[in-house]
């Protein structure tokens, strides 16, 4: 029944979906969060499960359908509200891709070293990708590539989709009318939406994108797949790091328990015990202070309890379901992780900050934790050891010659063996610490940047002063075309409407950001700059939808929705035109005094060729004639000469 409903929904969406234009990316909805998904089929991982590495959610809208998976850097969804929504989004995505208007046609097999520019490519038959297919964005990171395949899509061994000149996997889409079969060693890029089974069981396959199937299974084995970044994907920051407080100074510390070592242990940082004096450490090999039950250890014990409780209460984003197989090249991204049970680290665990050096990782283990020989916690793409935290409820044993990164916050004993390197801290609230010839290097505590303060909404051309209590910092703007900022000051000037991320990096390299919104301002006010008492003038503005106001209605009044200004008495008033953004344009109108009526004196008639002198008691004015063919007048005198018969109005303007 569910399959029939989904097929009916597919047909309805195909009928209702408007045609997609060239270079227009489809809307993925919640499907963007899944690396593997099927609307109504099995989701199966075969073979050695830890050889499949996935970043992104995995889901099926069929009950009880996901089997064989180990640890996944994502959430496993089986027939829950999220899969119901995603199923509809996948059907919609398939329909959108099918409605795109082709800009070119390809024949099968395709690839074979070809280079394609952005477009919608139709293959009217089943298709096979052979060798290399290069997608060239021609410098446009928003360039979209859509492939419409009317049948089965297969790839030959070692086929590869390559991206050049700004092309992104998040902008590549494959709409497949049948099944998908991927050959050994294939490197696929883009989101695959298939109306059939997706088989990714060949060895050494890699997918930068998504595999989304409708009404059919998704099969994987020894697959590396990860959701692409870019195209508005979430910028991962991870959870908020705990405040280390006084424990930040310690490389090795136990609140309750013995702290012992061999003399060949090296520690950069303090060493301390709050119930026993540390023993066995060679002071020459400790770059720090060795504390024994003093005020420093008392404070550290209290702070460590707070840190542990904070990490215990932290919600987990992702549950790692296979504690016995942590490692094996698994890649994790900035999140809080939960592992329930005794956990064994084998080989390498890779922490990928995706370019964010401030990203935080928290791994919470409800049980003991051991590492195999030569195991590694590897940090890539900006990950810093100071931003990695391990909360362990049981004992920790780091096997010989291991390289461990992060701060251990442990409820039990900690053992570091010969040749181990710990870039972080070994801290326990209730257990002994035994170190046998290891290297412990504390990492700086994560920066806690002070917030940026100040007005963050301004009009074009206006300025705002932002500030930060941290000293010695540098300011920068993400978009100088919107907002400019001095490199050593927080004075921001709005250049054009839009938003810009203002960043402040303190002298301690702590970074904080805020968004400044520059709102659109109206055009300049056009019209006269002055009006006489009792007269009016009309001002205009090309920006529509605004209102007019006067700063002093005793001098000049203006209609609230018009630009007609009437002069009441002498003086100056600011006439303001304000649009919906709240920004305004201002023009100063001067109201000049008018001569009193009847103040022009003198003979009002003159014979042709003769002259008469008019006068006005108000000085400083100018005389004009409406018809100089009848009567001419000096520009600054009241001497009127009759030229020919007729009438002319003589004006005196001050």
XYZ file of C-alpha atoms in Angstrom:
654
model
C 0.000 0.000 0.000
C 2.821 2.404 0.915
C 4.519 1.794 -2.438
C 1.314 2.571 -4.307
C 0.848 5.769 -2.317
C 4.406 6.905 -3.039
C 4.003 6.111 -6.728
C 0.782 8.102 -6.786
C 2.537 10.983 -5.028
C 5.332 10.801 -7.587
C 2.861 11.020 -10.452
C 1.040 13.946 -8.866
C 4.236 15.889 -8.285
C 5.427 15.222 -11.825
C 2.189 16.674 -13.128
C 2.193 19.731 -10.873
C 5.916 20.558 -10.943
C 6.771 23.581 -13.132
C 9.604 23.205 -15.618
C 13.017 23.904 -14.116
C 15.142 26.376 -15.990
C 18.804 25.948 -16.852
C 21.274 26.429 -13.980
C 18.527 26.284 -11.369
C 19.310 24.004 -8.449
C 16.422 21.895 -7.124
C 15.127 22.042 -3.564
C 16.305 19.062 -1.504
C 14.375 19.723 1.696
C 15.292 17.289 4.473
C 16.927 14.969 1.940
C 19.953 17.269 2.163
C 20.740 15.759 5.584
C 20.926 12.153 4.347
C 23.887 10.491 2.693
C 21.864 7.279 2.096
C 18.072 6.992 1.981
C 15.299 4.874 0.533
C 11.637 5.765 0.491
C 10.525 2.123 0.784
C 13.262 -0.475 0.736
C 16.029 -2.241 2.607
C 19.173 -0.363 3.651
C 21.944 -2.943 3.932
C 25.652 -2.794 4.707
C 27.474 -6.037 3.930
C 30.991 -7.210 4.602
C 33.182 -5.799 7.352
C 31.030 -3.008 8.652
C 33.803 -0.745 9.911
C 35.219 -0.494 6.383
C 32.167 1.553 5.380
C 32.614 5.194 6.419
C 29.596 7.455 6.165
C 29.095 11.134 7.006
C 25.442 12.115 7.000
C 22.180 10.556 8.123
C 21.108 7.108 6.961
C 17.434 6.282 6.654
C 14.653 4.098 5.338
C 10.924 4.668 5.493
C 10.374 0.902 5.720
C 10.109 -0.619 9.249
C 13.034 -2.733 10.396
C 14.933 -2.260 7.163
C 18.428 -1.066 8.181
C 20.963 -3.838 8.843
C 24.701 -4.362 9.046
C 25.892 -0.829 9.751
C 28.544 0.063 12.292
C 29.472 3.557 13.444
C 28.069 6.311 11.237
C 28.776 10.032 11.513
C 25.073 10.715 11.364
C 21.705 9.676 12.748
C 20.162 6.313 11.820
C 16.477 6.831 10.998
C 14.138 3.860 10.537
C 10.456 4.485 9.792
C 10.121 7.549 11.986
C 8.690 11.043 11.390
C 11.968 12.161 9.779
C 11.858 9.360 7.186
C 8.240 10.164 6.337
C 9.136 13.761 5.557
C 12.295 12.784 3.694
C 10.409 10.258 1.540
C 8.158 13.031 0.249
C 11.172 15.297 -0.283
C 12.958 12.616 -2.342
C 9.894 12.142 -4.553
C 9.716 15.915 -5.019
C 13.431 16.086 -5.841
C 13.098 13.353 -8.471
C 10.217 15.258 -10.050
C 12.074 18.562 -10.067
C 15.061 17.005 -11.798
C 12.824 15.337 -14.359
C 11.145 18.644 -15.189
C 14.432 20.378 -16.023
C 14.625 21.326 -19.707
C 17.608 19.602 -21.370
C 20.305 21.787 -22.862
C 22.242 18.895 -24.367
C 22.120 15.174 -25.139
C 24.762 12.564 -24.351
C 25.241 9.091 -25.802
C 26.254 6.030 -23.802
C 28.916 5.250 -22.812
C 29.791 8.751 -21.657
C 32.770 10.184 -19.825
C 35.869 8.946 -21.641
C 37.761 12.107 -20.663
C 35.029 14.522 -21.758
C 34.723 17.984 -20.172
C 31.212 19.378 -19.703
C 30.103 22.890 -18.788
C 26.993 23.627 -16.684
C 23.700 22.425 -18.100
C 20.976 19.810 -18.140
C 22.122 16.696 -19.984
C 19.719 14.036 -21.209
C 20.657 10.427 -21.927
C 17.572 8.811 -23.502
C 18.783 5.247 -22.850
C 20.487 3.256 -20.143
C 23.932 4.750 -19.563
C 27.440 3.720 -18.569
C 30.046 6.086 -17.147
C 33.510 5.136 -18.387
C 36.881 6.564 -17.297
C 36.808 10.280 -16.373
C 34.011 12.813 -16.662
C 35.132 16.363 -15.832
C 32.584 19.019 -14.858
C 33.830 22.561 -15.452
C 31.961 25.354 -13.640
C 33.891 28.010 -15.623
C 34.537 29.925 -12.409
C 30.909 29.972 -11.221
C 30.520 28.208 -7.831
C 26.729 28.233 -8.326
C 26.915 26.355 -11.617
C 24.475 23.426 -11.734
C 24.888 20.115 -13.584
C 21.871 17.832 -14.043
C 21.965 14.426 -15.725
C 18.676 12.805 -16.755
C 19.168 9.090 -17.485
C 16.230 7.170 -18.923
C 17.210 3.751 -17.602
C 19.919 2.022 -15.592
C 23.094 3.927 -14.683
C 26.277 1.842 -14.452
C 29.883 2.821 -13.945
C 32.919 0.920 -15.114
C 35.793 0.177 -12.739
C 37.768 3.271 -11.670
C 35.343 5.680 -13.335
C 35.618 9.148 -11.852
C 33.617 12.358 -11.828
C 36.031 15.269 -11.489
C 35.224 18.888 -10.620
C 37.209 21.898 -11.848
C 37.033 25.706 -11.898
C 34.676 26.081 -8.944
C 32.357 23.131 -9.597
C 30.836 21.716 -6.395
C 29.435 18.253 -5.749
C 26.440 19.840 -4.023
C 25.426 21.287 -7.411
C 25.622 17.991 -9.315
C 22.471 15.858 -9.678
C 21.771 12.477 -11.274
C 18.150 11.576 -12.025
C 18.118 7.901 -12.896
C 15.007 6.204 -14.251
C 16.243 2.723 -13.274
C 18.762 1.055 -10.998
C 22.299 2.267 -10.240
C 25.265 -0.137 -10.306
C 28.660 1.295 -9.379
C 31.868 -0.459 -10.396
C 34.972 -1.068 -8.286
C 37.004 2.042 -7.448
C 34.422 4.495 -8.764
C 34.520 8.070 -7.437
C 31.056 9.562 -7.894
C 30.151 13.135 -7.132
C 26.670 14.542 -6.790
C 23.241 13.589 -5.508
C 21.874 10.389 -7.090
C 18.083 10.037 -7.117
C 17.090 6.701 -8.623
C 13.779 5.067 -9.392
C 15.347 1.709 -8.610
C 17.919 -0.108 -6.523
C 21.242 1.601 -5.785
C 24.121 -0.874 -5.527
C 27.329 0.510 -3.994
C 28.791 -2.819 -2.914
C 31.917 -2.771 -5.077
C 35.114 -2.214 -3.127
C 36.964 1.098 -2.854
C 33.984 3.169 -4.011
C 33.678 6.808 -2.922
C 30.609 9.038 -3.104
C 30.755 12.757 -2.413
C 27.050 13.394 -2.454
C 23.957 11.328 -1.671
C 22.359 8.063 -2.780
C 18.555 8.356 -2.630
C 16.368 5.510 -3.880
C 12.622 5.367 -4.459
C 10.794 2.133 -3.626
C 13.994 0.081 -3.812
C 16.951 -1.024 -1.663
C 20.265 0.734 -1.127
C 23.164 -1.710 -0.794
C 26.647 -0.724 0.375
C 29.929 -2.412 1.272
C 33.333 -0.848 1.979
C 31.959 2.506 0.869
C 33.239 5.967 1.739
C 30.378 8.435 1.343
C 29.815 11.900 2.703
C 27.317 14.670 2.144
C 28.869 17.527 0.171
C 29.531 20.893 1.756
C 28.664 24.244 0.200
C 25.374 25.332 -1.407
C 24.083 26.579 1.945
C 24.995 23.425 3.883
C 25.159 23.808 7.647
C 28.374 25.364 8.975
C 29.273 22.989 11.789
C 30.456 24.476 15.073
C 29.779 21.605 17.438
C 28.510 22.031 21.001
C 29.597 24.736 23.429
C 32.877 23.797 25.077
C 32.988 23.445 28.852
C 34.676 26.190 30.862
C 37.918 24.668 32.131
C 38.517 27.387 34.728
C 41.440 26.413 37.004
C 41.862 22.984 35.389
C 43.154 24.680 32.226
C 46.597 24.919 33.821
C 46.846 21.169 34.489
C 48.204 18.526 32.180
C 47.668 15.816 34.799
C 45.222 15.998 37.716
C 43.221 13.722 40.010
C 40.620 14.937 42.476
C 40.667 11.637 44.402
C 43.435 9.166 43.694
C 47.159 8.656 43.445
C 49.128 10.367 40.683
C 52.277 8.391 39.841
C 54.813 8.346 37.044
C 58.197 7.161 35.926
C 60.891 9.860 35.822
C 61.076 9.804 32.020
C 57.575 11.218 31.695
C 57.467 14.737 30.240
C 54.616 17.120 31.066
C 54.000 20.607 29.751
C 51.526 21.946 32.294
C 50.879 21.539 35.982
C 50.647 18.179 37.753
C 48.415 17.807 40.772
C 46.593 15.562 43.211
C 43.947 16.755 45.640
C 44.109 13.655 47.869
C 47.661 12.407 47.326
C 50.939 14.085 46.462
C 52.121 13.195 42.940
C 55.095 10.824 42.945
C 57.756 9.728 40.475
C 57.808 12.872 38.355
C 61.182 14.438 37.633
C 60.660 18.181 38.246
C 63.129 18.917 35.445
C 60.749 17.183 33.031
C 57.668 19.096 34.166
C 57.199 22.516 32.573
C 54.833 23.704 35.267
C 54.162 23.289 38.955
C 53.675 20.019 40.862
C 50.798 20.606 43.297
C 49.886 18.502 46.318
C 46.685 19.245 48.236
C 46.962 23.019 48.096
C 44.469 25.796 47.236
C 45.119 25.201 43.520
C 44.121 21.521 43.702
C 41.072 22.369 45.806
C 39.854 24.785 43.142
C 40.701 22.328 40.359
C 38.736 19.528 42.033
C 35.628 21.706 42.270
C 35.986 22.945 38.705
C 36.568 19.420 37.369
C 33.322 18.226 38.964
C 31.488 21.059 37.192
C 33.098 20.136 33.868
C 32.178 16.468 34.241
C 28.579 17.261 35.167
C 28.322 19.682 32.234
C 29.452 17.007 29.803
C 27.150 14.391 31.346
C 24.141 16.680 30.865
C 25.065 17.622 27.299
C 22.590 16.117 24.786
C 24.121 13.876 22.139
C 23.672 14.801 18.484
C 24.775 11.393 17.232
C 24.888 7.922 18.790
C 27.845 5.786 17.701
C 26.300 2.319 17.770
C 29.369 0.067 17.732
C 31.684 0.772 20.714
C 33.857 -2.256 19.963
C 34.846 -0.883 16.554
C 35.633 2.789 17.125
C 38.391 3.953 14.793
C 39.362 2.042 11.641
C 39.595 5.388 9.799
C 36.163 6.630 10.906
C 35.740 10.362 10.235
C 33.750 12.472 12.699
C 32.630 16.082 12.265
C 31.908 18.721 14.944
C 29.120 17.239 17.090
C 28.481 15.745 20.495
C 28.675 11.936 20.284
C 27.400 9.240 22.622
C 28.873 5.720 22.907
C 27.233 3.270 25.292
C 29.414 0.421 26.510
C 33.077 -0.459 26.847
C 34.802 1.244 23.915
C 37.843 0.074 21.990
C 39.760 2.420 19.685
C 41.567 0.589 16.895
C 43.706 2.339 14.321
C 42.839 5.910 13.424
C 39.897 8.083 14.405
C 39.811 11.220 12.267
C 38.263 14.465 13.502
C 37.378 16.809 10.631
C 36.534 20.430 11.538
C 35.628 21.220 7.893
C 37.750 24.348 7.963
C 36.392 25.754 11.231
C 39.296 26.066 13.703
C 36.867 26.853 16.530
C 34.717 23.747 15.999
C 34.187 21.638 19.127
C 34.036 17.839 19.409
C 32.639 16.040 22.453
C 32.771 12.227 22.660
C 30.871 10.814 25.637
C 31.607 7.190 26.567
C 29.332 5.426 29.042
C 31.854 2.810 30.079
C 35.569 2.132 30.017
C 37.831 3.208 27.149
C 40.932 1.502 25.801
C 43.060 2.123 22.727
C 44.992 -0.368 20.638
C 48.699 -0.149 19.954
C 49.759 2.691 17.650
C 46.233 4.114 17.614
C 45.800 7.720 16.592
C 43.328 10.532 17.091
C 44.015 12.475 13.883
C 43.026 16.127 13.432
C 42.305 17.475 9.945
C 40.883 20.581 8.257
C 41.436 22.958 11.144
C 40.613 20.704 14.101
C 42.496 21.718 17.242
C 43.218 19.476 20.214
C 42.070 22.224 22.575
C 38.554 21.862 21.152
C 38.272 18.085 21.681
C 36.764 16.631 24.873
C 36.376 13.027 26.023
C 33.932 12.270 28.842
C 34.541 8.711 30.061
C 32.520 7.086 32.850
C 34.991 4.248 33.430
C 38.739 3.758 33.325
C 40.967 4.850 30.426
C 43.967 2.876 29.183
C 45.938 4.366 26.289
C 48.105 1.613 24.830
C 51.811 2.119 24.100
C 52.954 4.479 21.335
C 49.523 5.963 20.768
C 48.896 9.562 19.769
C 45.885 10.972 21.582
C 44.367 14.424 21.134
C 41.915 16.129 23.454
C 41.107 16.650 27.110
C 40.193 13.470 29.010
C 37.550 14.095 31.683
C 37.256 10.726 33.395
C 35.363 9.191 36.319
C 37.863 6.347 36.772
C 41.564 5.608 36.535
C 43.806 6.816 33.693
C 46.824 4.876 32.403
C 49.239 6.316 29.841
C 51.852 3.858 28.620
C 55.358 4.027 27.165
C 55.700 6.235 24.124
C 52.211 7.731 24.342
C 51.654 11.356 23.363
C 48.670 13.165 24.838
C 48.003 16.602 23.382
C 45.488 17.714 25.950
C 44.889 16.835 29.591
C 44.442 13.755 31.752
C 41.850 14.724 34.404
C 39.942 12.343 36.665
C 37.382 13.050 39.353
C 37.775 9.718 41.133
C 40.664 7.520 40.122
C 44.395 7.055 40.062
C 46.629 8.280 37.239
C 49.603 6.138 36.214
C 51.992 7.446 33.537
C 54.833 5.283 32.262
C 57.167 7.347 30.123
C 54.640 9.388 28.153
C 54.485 12.922 26.830
C 51.622 15.151 28.020
C 51.266 18.572 26.444
C 48.444 20.791 27.588
C 46.743 22.737 24.809
C 45.571 26.303 25.299
C 42.045 26.602 26.580
C 39.560 27.439 23.825
C 39.063 31.122 23.370
C 35.965 32.537 24.969
C 35.501 35.650 22.858
C 33.646 38.639 24.221
C 30.573 39.653 22.231
C 30.504 42.548 19.802
C 28.296 45.373 21.035
C 26.747 48.319 19.228
C 23.995 49.118 16.754
C 23.972 46.475 14.007
C 21.276 47.937 11.718
C 22.190 51.060 9.772
C 21.081 52.857 6.636
C 23.138 53.253 3.490
C 25.739 55.947 4.013
C 25.285 55.923 7.792
C 27.862 54.712 10.324
C 27.820 52.715 13.523
C 30.517 52.139 16.097
C 30.919 48.544 17.258
C 33.071 47.662 20.226
C 34.593 44.742 22.071
C 36.055 44.686 25.570
C 38.939 42.472 24.415
C 42.009 44.496 23.533
C 44.475 44.495 20.677
C 42.035 43.111 18.142
C 41.503 43.536 14.421
C 38.167 44.189 12.715
C 37.151 42.947 9.284
C 34.068 42.837 7.079
C 32.961 39.854 4.971
C 31.537 42.107 2.233
C 33.148 45.503 1.762
C 30.630 46.264 -0.997
C 27.977 46.341 1.746
C 29.818 47.594 4.808
C 33.334 48.973 5.127
C 35.261 48.878 8.384
C 38.599 50.138 9.554
C 41.103 47.304 10.089
C 41.845 48.517 13.618
C 38.547 50.172 14.461
C 34.923 49.204 14.854
C 33.553 52.115 12.821
C 31.298 50.559 10.193
C 29.932 52.558 7.257
C 27.012 51.256 5.242
C 27.825 51.361 1.542
C 24.942 49.469 -0.075
C 21.900 47.562 1.119
C 22.626 44.014 2.292
C 24.309 42.158 5.155
C 27.949 41.775 6.116
C 29.565 39.605 8.784
C 31.757 41.786 10.977
C 34.555 39.825 12.626
C 36.693 40.811 15.591
C 39.841 38.800 16.324
C 41.334 39.752 19.680
C 44.984 39.938 20.568
C 44.599 36.431 22.066
C 43.319 35.143 18.693
C 39.805 34.752 20.069
C 37.259 35.357 17.335
C 33.714 36.652 17.503
C 31.337 37.802 14.788
C 28.128 39.744 14.371
C 25.956 40.597 11.401
C 25.523 44.211 10.338
C 22.448 44.867 8.221
C 22.610 47.857 5.877
C 19.080 48.949 5.014
C 18.087 50.602 1.752
C 17.937 54.410 1.813
C 15.706 56.559 -0.415
C 17.075 58.633 -3.250
C 17.966 62.292 -2.716
C 15.035 64.699 -2.471
C 14.551 66.765 -5.642
C 12.965 70.231 -5.778
C 13.462 73.829 -4.722
C 15.542 74.684 -1.682
C 13.385 77.632 -0.605
C 9.836 78.911 -0.485
C 8.306 82.240 0.430
C 6.072 82.777 3.418
C 2.599 81.626 2.507
C 3.743 80.010 -0.739
C 4.374 76.331 -1.498
C 6.801 74.130 -3.411
C 6.628 70.473 -4.438
C 9.464 68.124 -3.541
C 9.810 64.667 -5.124
C 11.619 61.355 -4.545
C 11.999 58.425 -6.924
C 11.791 55.929 -4.034
C 8.137 55.014 -3.678
C 6.030 54.255 -0.635
C 7.557 56.799 1.729
C 6.170 59.522 3.983
C 7.067 63.218 4.318
C 7.619 65.097 7.574
C 8.871 68.536 8.647
C 11.193 69.173 11.561
C 9.408 72.453 12.407
C 5.806 72.835 11.317
C 5.785 76.439 12.606
C 8.142 77.280 9.768
C 7.181 74.807 7.018
C 4.364 72.277 6.906
C 4.289 69.226 4.654
C 1.617 66.669 3.874
C 2.306 63.336 5.608
C 2.024 61.487 2.315
C 2.964 64.273 -0.125
C 5.922 66.473 -0.867
C 3.991 69.768 -1.019
C 5.691 72.157 1.387
C 3.980 75.394 2.494
C 5.974 78.198 4.043
C 4.362 79.546 7.218
C 6.941 81.903 8.617
C 10.574 82.722 8.017
C 13.313 80.291 8.995
C 14.609 76.822 8.012
C 13.092 73.365 8.445
C 14.411 69.892 7.587
C 12.042 68.055 5.270
C 12.453 64.278 5.685
C 11.331 61.500 3.345
C 11.252 58.091 5.068
C 10.717 54.732 3.313
C 9.611 51.383 4.770
C 13.152 50.352 5.726
C 13.163 53.207 8.236
C 15.898 55.014 6.346
C 15.378 58.588 5.204
C 16.613 61.391 3.011
C 16.679 64.979 4.304
C 16.457 68.356 2.520
C 16.588 71.743 4.221
C 13.894 74.190 3.092
C 14.403 77.891 3.786
C 11.221 79.945 4.174
C 11.961 83.517 3.058
C 9.877 86.519 4.220
C 7.608 87.985 1.536
C 7.179 91.786 1.056
C 3.886 93.083 2.439
C 1.062 93.406 -0.119
C 0.738 96.946 -1.528
C 4.247 97.977 -0.588
C 5.215 98.762 -4.227
C 4.741 102.508 -4.654
C 5.051 104.803 -7.668
C 3.206 105.629 -10.892
C 1.630 102.477 -12.293
C 1.339 103.816 -15.856
C 3.881 105.016 -18.312
C 3.850 106.221 -21.920
C 5.802 104.321 -24.582
C 9.421 105.301 -24.374
C 9.051 107.034 -21.012
C 10.009 105.760 -17.552
C 8.591 105.568 -14.060
C 10.243 104.720 -10.772
C 8.635 102.177 -8.459
C 9.851 101.557 -4.909
C 9.491 99.164 -1.970
C 10.369 99.775 1.628
C 11.881 96.288 2.001
C 15.473 96.396 0.836
C 17.640 93.811 -0.862
C 15.043 92.587 -3.341
C 14.996 92.175 -7.121
C 12.551 93.565 -9.704
C 11.135 91.596 -12.635
C 8.653 92.167 -15.441
C 6.301 89.531 -16.843
C 6.366 91.044 -20.367
C 9.531 92.849 -21.325
C 8.037 93.581 -24.770
C 5.687 95.994 -22.981
C 7.754 97.187 -20.059
C 11.384 96.552 -19.185
C 12.845 96.845 -15.710
C 16.310 96.793 -14.231
C 17.091 93.574 -12.371
C 17.892 95.440 -9.179
C 16.067 98.760 -9.692
C 12.508 99.918 -9.813
C 12.905 102.052 -12.973
C 10.349 100.857 -15.476
C 10.530 101.896 -19.138
C 7.480 101.675 -21.340
C 8.329 99.991 -24.616
C 4.946 99.604 -26.251
C 1.351 99.739 -25.268
C -0.083 97.003 -23.065
C 0.232 95.746 -19.485
C 2.993 93.951 -17.600
C 3.053 92.744 -13.996
C 6.009 94.101 -12.090
C 7.212 91.885 -9.181
C 9.542 92.634 -6.319
C 11.183 89.556 -4.760
C 13.378 89.515 -1.712
